[in-house]
Coordinates of C-alpha atoms in Angstrom, one line a residue:
Chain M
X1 CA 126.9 195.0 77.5
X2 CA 130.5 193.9 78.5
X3 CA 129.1 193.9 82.3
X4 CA 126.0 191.9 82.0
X5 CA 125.3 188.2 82.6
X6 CA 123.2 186.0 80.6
X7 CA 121.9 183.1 82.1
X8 CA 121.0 180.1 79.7
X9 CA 118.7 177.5 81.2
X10 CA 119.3 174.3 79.5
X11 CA 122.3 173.8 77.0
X12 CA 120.1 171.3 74.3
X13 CA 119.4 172.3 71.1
X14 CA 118.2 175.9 71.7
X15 CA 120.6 176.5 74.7
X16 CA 123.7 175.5 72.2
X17 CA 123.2 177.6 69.6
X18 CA 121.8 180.7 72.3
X19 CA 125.4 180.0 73.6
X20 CA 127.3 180.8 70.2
X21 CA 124.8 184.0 69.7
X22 CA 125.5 185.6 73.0
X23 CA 129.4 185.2 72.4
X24 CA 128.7 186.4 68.9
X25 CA 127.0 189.3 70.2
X26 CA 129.9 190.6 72.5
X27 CA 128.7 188.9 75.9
X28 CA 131.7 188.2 78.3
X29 CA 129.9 186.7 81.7
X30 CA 127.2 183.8 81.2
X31 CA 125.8 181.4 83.3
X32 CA 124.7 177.7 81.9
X33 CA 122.5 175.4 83.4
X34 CA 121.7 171.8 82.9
X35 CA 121.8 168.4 84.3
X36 CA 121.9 166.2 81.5
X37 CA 124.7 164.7 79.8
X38 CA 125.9 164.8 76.2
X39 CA 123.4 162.1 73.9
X40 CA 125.0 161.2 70.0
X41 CA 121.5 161.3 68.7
X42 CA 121.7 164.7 69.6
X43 CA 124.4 166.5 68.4
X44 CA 123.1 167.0 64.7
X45 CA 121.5 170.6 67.0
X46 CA 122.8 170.6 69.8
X47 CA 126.1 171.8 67.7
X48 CA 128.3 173.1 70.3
X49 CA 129.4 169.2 71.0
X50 CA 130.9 166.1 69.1
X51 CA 131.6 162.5 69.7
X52 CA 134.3 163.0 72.1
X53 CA 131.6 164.8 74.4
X54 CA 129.0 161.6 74.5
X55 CA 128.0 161.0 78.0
X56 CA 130.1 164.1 79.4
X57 CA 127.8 166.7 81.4
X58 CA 126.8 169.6 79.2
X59 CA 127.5 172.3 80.8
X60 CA 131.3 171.1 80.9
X61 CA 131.3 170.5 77.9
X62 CA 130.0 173.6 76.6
X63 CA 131.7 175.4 79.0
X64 CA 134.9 173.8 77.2
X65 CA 134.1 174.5 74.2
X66 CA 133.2 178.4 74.5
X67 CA 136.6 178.8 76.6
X68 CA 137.6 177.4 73.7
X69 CA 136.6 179.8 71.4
X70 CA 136.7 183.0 73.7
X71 CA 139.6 182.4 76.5
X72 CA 138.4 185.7 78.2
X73 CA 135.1 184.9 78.6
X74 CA 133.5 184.8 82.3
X75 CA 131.5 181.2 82.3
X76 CA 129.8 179.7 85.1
X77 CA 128.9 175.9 84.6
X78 CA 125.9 174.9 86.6
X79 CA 124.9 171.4 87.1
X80 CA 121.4 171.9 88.7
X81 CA 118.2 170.1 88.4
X82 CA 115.9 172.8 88.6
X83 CA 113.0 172.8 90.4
X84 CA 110.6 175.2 91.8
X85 CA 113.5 175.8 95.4
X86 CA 116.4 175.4 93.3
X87 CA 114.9 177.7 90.5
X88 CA 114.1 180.4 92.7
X89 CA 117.3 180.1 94.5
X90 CA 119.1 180.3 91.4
X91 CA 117.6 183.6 90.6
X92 CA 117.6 185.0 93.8
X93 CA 121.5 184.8 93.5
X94 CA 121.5 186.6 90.5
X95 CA 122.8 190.1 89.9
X96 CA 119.7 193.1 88.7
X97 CA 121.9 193.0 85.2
X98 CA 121.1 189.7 84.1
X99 CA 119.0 188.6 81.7
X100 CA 117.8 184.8 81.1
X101 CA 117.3 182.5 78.3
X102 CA 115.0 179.9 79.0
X103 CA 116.2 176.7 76.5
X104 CA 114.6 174.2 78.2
X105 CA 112.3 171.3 76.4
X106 CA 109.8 170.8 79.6
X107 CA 106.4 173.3 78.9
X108 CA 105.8 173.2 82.4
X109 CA 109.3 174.6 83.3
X110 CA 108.9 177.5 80.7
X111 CA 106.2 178.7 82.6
X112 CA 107.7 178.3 86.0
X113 CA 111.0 180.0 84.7
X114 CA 108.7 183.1 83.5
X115 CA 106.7 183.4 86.6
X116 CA 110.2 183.2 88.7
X117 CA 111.4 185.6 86.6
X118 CA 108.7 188.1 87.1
X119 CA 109.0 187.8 91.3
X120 CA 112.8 188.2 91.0
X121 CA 112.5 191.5 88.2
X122 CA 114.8 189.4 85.6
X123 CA 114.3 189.9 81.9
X124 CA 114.3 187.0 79.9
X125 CA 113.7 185.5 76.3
X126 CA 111.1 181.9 76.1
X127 CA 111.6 180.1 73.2
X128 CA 110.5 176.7 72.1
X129 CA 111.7 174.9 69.0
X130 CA 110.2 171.5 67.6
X131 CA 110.0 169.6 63.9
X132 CA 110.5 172.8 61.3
X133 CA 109.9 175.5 63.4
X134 CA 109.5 177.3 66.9
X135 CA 109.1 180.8 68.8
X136 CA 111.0 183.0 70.9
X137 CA 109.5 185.9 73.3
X138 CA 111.1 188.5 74.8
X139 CA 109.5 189.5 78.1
X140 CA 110.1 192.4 80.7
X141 CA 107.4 192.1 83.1
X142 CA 105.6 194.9 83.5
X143 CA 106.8 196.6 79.9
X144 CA 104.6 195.1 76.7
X145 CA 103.4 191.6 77.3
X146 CA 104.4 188.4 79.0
X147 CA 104.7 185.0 78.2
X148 CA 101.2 184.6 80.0
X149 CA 99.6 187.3 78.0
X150 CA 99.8 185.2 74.8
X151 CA 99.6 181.8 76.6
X152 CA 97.6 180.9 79.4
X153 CA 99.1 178.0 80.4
X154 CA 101.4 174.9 79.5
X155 CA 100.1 171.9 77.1
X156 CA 99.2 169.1 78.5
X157 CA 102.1 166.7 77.8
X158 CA 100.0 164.4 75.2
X159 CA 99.5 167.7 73.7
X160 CA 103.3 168.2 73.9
X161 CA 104.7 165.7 71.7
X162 CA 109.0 166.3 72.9
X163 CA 111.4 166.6 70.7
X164 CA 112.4 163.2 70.8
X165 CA 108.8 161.9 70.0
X166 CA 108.1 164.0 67.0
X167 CA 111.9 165.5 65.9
X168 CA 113.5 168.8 65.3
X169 CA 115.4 170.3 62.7
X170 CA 118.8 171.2 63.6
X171 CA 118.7 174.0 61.5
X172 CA 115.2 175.6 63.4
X173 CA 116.9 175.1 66.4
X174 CA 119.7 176.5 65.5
X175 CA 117.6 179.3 63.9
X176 CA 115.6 179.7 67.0
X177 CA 118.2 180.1 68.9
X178 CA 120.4 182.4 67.7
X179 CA 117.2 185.0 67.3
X180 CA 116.9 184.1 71.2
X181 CA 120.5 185.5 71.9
X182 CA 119.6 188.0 70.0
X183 CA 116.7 189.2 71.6
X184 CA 118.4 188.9 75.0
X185 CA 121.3 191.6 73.9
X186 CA 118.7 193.6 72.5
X187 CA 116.6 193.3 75.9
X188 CA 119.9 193.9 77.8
X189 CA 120.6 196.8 75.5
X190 CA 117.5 198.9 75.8
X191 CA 115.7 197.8 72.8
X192 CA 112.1 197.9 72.2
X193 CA 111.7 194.2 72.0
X194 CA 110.2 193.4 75.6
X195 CA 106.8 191.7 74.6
X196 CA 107.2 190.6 71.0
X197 CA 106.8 187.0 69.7
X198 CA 108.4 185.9 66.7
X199 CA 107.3 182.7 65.0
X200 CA 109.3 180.8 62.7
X201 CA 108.7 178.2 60.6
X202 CA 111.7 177.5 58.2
X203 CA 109.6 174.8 55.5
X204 CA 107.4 178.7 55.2
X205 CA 110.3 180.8 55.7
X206 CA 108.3 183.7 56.7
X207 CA 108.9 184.8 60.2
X208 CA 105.8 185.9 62.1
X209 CA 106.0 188.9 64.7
X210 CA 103.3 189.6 67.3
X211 CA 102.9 192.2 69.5
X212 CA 100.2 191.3 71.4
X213 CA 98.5 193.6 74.1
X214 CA 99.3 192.9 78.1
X215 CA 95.9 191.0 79.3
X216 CA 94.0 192.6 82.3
X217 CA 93.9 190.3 85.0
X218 CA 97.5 188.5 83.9
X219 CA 98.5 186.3 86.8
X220 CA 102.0 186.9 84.8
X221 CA 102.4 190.1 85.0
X222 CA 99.4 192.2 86.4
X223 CA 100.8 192.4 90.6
X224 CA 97.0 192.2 91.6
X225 CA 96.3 188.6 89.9
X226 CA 96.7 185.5 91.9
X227 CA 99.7 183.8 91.3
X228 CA 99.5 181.6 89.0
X229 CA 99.3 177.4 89.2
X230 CA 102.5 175.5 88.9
X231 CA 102.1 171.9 86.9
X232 CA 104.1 169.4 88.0
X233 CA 107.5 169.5 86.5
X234 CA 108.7 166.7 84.1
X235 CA 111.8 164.7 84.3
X236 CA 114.9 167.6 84.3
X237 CA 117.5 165.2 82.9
X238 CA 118.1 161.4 82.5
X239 CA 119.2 159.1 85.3
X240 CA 122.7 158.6 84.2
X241 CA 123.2 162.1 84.5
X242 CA 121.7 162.5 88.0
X243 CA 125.0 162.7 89.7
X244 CA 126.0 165.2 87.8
X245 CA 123.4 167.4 89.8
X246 CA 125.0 167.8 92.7
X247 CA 124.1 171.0 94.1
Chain J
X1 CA 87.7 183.7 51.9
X2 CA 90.0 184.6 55.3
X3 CA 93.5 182.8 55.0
X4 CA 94.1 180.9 58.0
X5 CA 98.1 179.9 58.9
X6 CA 98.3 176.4 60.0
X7 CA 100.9 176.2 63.0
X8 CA 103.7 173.3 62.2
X9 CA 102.3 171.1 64.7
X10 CA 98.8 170.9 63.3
X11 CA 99.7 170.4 59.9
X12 CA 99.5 166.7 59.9
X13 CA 95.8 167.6 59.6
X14 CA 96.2 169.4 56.6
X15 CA 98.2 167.3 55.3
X16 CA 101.2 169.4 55.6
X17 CA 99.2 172.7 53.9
X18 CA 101.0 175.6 55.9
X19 CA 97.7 178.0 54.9
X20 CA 94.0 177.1 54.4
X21 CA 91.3 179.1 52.6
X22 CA 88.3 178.6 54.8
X23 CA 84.8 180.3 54.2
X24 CA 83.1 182.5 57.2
X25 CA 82.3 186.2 58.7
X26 CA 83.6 184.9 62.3
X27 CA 86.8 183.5 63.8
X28 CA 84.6 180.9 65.2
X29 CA 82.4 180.1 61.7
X30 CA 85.8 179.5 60.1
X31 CA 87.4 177.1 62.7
X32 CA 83.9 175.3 62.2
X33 CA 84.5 175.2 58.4
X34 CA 88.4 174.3 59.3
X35 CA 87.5 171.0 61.3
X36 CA 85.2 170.1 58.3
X37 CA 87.6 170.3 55.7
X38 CA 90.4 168.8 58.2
X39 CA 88.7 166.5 61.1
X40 CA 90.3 166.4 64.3
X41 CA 91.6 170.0 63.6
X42 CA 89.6 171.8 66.0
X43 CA 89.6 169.9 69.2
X44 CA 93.5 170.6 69.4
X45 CA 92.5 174.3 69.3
X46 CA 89.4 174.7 71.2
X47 CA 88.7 172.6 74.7
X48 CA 85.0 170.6 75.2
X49 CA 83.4 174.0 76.2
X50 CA 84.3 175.3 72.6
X51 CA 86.9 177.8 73.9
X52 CA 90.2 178.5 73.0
X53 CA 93.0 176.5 74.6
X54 CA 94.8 178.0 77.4
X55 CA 97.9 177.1 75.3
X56 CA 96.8 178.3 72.3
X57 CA 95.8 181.8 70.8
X58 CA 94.1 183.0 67.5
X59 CA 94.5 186.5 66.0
X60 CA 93.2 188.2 63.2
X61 CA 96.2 190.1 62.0
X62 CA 97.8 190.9 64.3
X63 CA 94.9 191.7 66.9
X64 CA 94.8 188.9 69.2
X65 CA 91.3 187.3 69.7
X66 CA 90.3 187.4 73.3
X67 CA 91.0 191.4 73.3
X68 CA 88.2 191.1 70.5
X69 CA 85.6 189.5 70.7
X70 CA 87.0 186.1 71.0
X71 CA 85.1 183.2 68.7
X72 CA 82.6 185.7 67.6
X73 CA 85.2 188.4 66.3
X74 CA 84.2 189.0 62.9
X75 CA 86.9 188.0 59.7
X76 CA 86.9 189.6 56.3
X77 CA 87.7 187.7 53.4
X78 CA 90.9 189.4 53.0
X79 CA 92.0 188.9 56.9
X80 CA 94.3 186.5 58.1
X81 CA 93.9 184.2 60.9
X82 CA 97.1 183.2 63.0
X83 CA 96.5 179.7 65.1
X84 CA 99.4 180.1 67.3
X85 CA 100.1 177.4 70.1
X86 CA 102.5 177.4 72.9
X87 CA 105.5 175.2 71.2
X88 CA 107.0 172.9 74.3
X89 CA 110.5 171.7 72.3
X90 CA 113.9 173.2 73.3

């Protein structure tokens, strides 16, 4: 555990509190990526920044603020838009022992991330958090299901409300994504996790776990499918903070 | 009747009910008598063919529906049916 990385894929309102799990759970070298800056209507979940950090790029910020909290800790900030080339190149660079979180709020990327992940033989955790409630997936390609198993594709963005247009509980992200750290130190650890979904809804407060079967024919996981179709990629981050993307 | 579990972002059909009683022997038969009870219900969950959303899945328990026999698995009145869609937010 004290030699893997984690590599969390948007610092918003999953990626902040993922952040505070993994430290919680004893991780000492993490990666975080995003392009954005720091928004006030934000920070009632994306808890890991305050006033001060309006308009500040998040991954220094939250870079800061677990330094802060943990002056031993190994953190990488990377201000990247990602994209198909810079995705893959990001997890091409990556040691065997890492495992990703993928925080992000674009459907289209969550897919992408998970299919990346399978060519490149990274673990990872999906989740996706809106109004009272979310998921989270653990997923080692080629052990239980993937992400693709359970879902064959992304919505369609009228179908995909964000968080923005519809709201989210800071609490359910909060909630959401905590269990997402914790499923990525239980995936880095060993445990039999890879392939479960757990729902949550906090108004029902009655977690759901599935453990679905792998599909036959999986273009996310069975090596003999075709691989599968990309949508196009949303917006990564607002204009102000396109300068902060720099590599 | 089977129970059916509403996912949070198709409760503003059921006007915020997190479970539904709905009357049927098939997945399919009860996502008919869903949309009746709650219109607009079922196009978010099945596409114009009348198949389940890529996005989306359904299962009975904990037996997901297209390792079944999708639309025409059968439901007890004691079973539970899961609508569980791909949730985009992060």
């Amino acid at each position: 555990m004290a030699g893997s990385r984690f590599l969390v894929l948007g610092a918003g309102g999953l990626g902040c509190p993922a952040l505070l799990g993994l430290l919680a759970g004893g991780a000492r070298r993490i990666g975080v990526v995003d392009c954005d800056v720091v928004d006030a209507t934000n920070l009632h979940r994306q808890v890991l920044y305050d006033l001060g950090d309006v308009g500040a790029p998040k991954v220094e910020a939250a870079t800061r603020r677990l330094r802060e909290r943990s002056p031993g800790l190994e953190i990488e900030p990377i201000p990247l838009r990602l994209d198909e080339r810079t995705l893959s190149s990001l997890l091409a660079a990556q040691s065997a022992d890492t495992v990703v979180l993928e925080c992000s709020d674009q459907p289209d990327l969550k897919f992408l991330v998970h299919d990346l992940c399978g060519e490149h033989h990274l673990p990872l955790v999906v989740g996706g958090v809106q109004r009272w409630g979310g998921q989270a997936m653990a997923v080692r390609h080629g052990a239980g299901a993937c992400f693709r198993c359970v879902f064959e594709g992304a919505p369609p963005a009228e179908l995909a409300p964000s968080c923005a247009a519809v709201g989210v509980l800071g609490a359910a992200a909060g909630a959401l994504g905590f269990l997402m750290a914790h499923l990525a130190v239980a995936l880095d650890a060993g445990d039999d996790v890879a392939g479960t979904l757990i729902a949550l809804d906090l108004r029902e407060l009655r977690p759901q776990q599935i453990r679905p079967g792998r599909r036959a024919g999986c273009p996310g996981c069975d090596p003999h499918a075709p691989r599968p179709a990309q949508g196009p990629l949303g917006p990564a981050c607002s204009t102000s903070a396109a300068a902060a993307c720099s590599r | 009747m089977p129970n059916v579990r509403i996912p949070t972002p198709l409760r503003k059909y059921t006007q915020g009910r997190e479970e539904v009683t709905v009357a049927g022997d098939t997945v399919g038969v009860v996502l008919d008598g869903l949309e009746q009870s709650y219109p607009g219900i079922k196009e978010r969950i099945c596409d114009e063919a009348g198949k389940v959303r890529r996005f989306v899945n359904v299962f009975v328990g904990e037996d997901d529906i297209r390792f079944l026999d999708n639309l025409a698995t059968a439901v007890k009145a004691s079973d539970e049916i899961s609508i569980v869609p791909a949730i985009a937010g992060g």
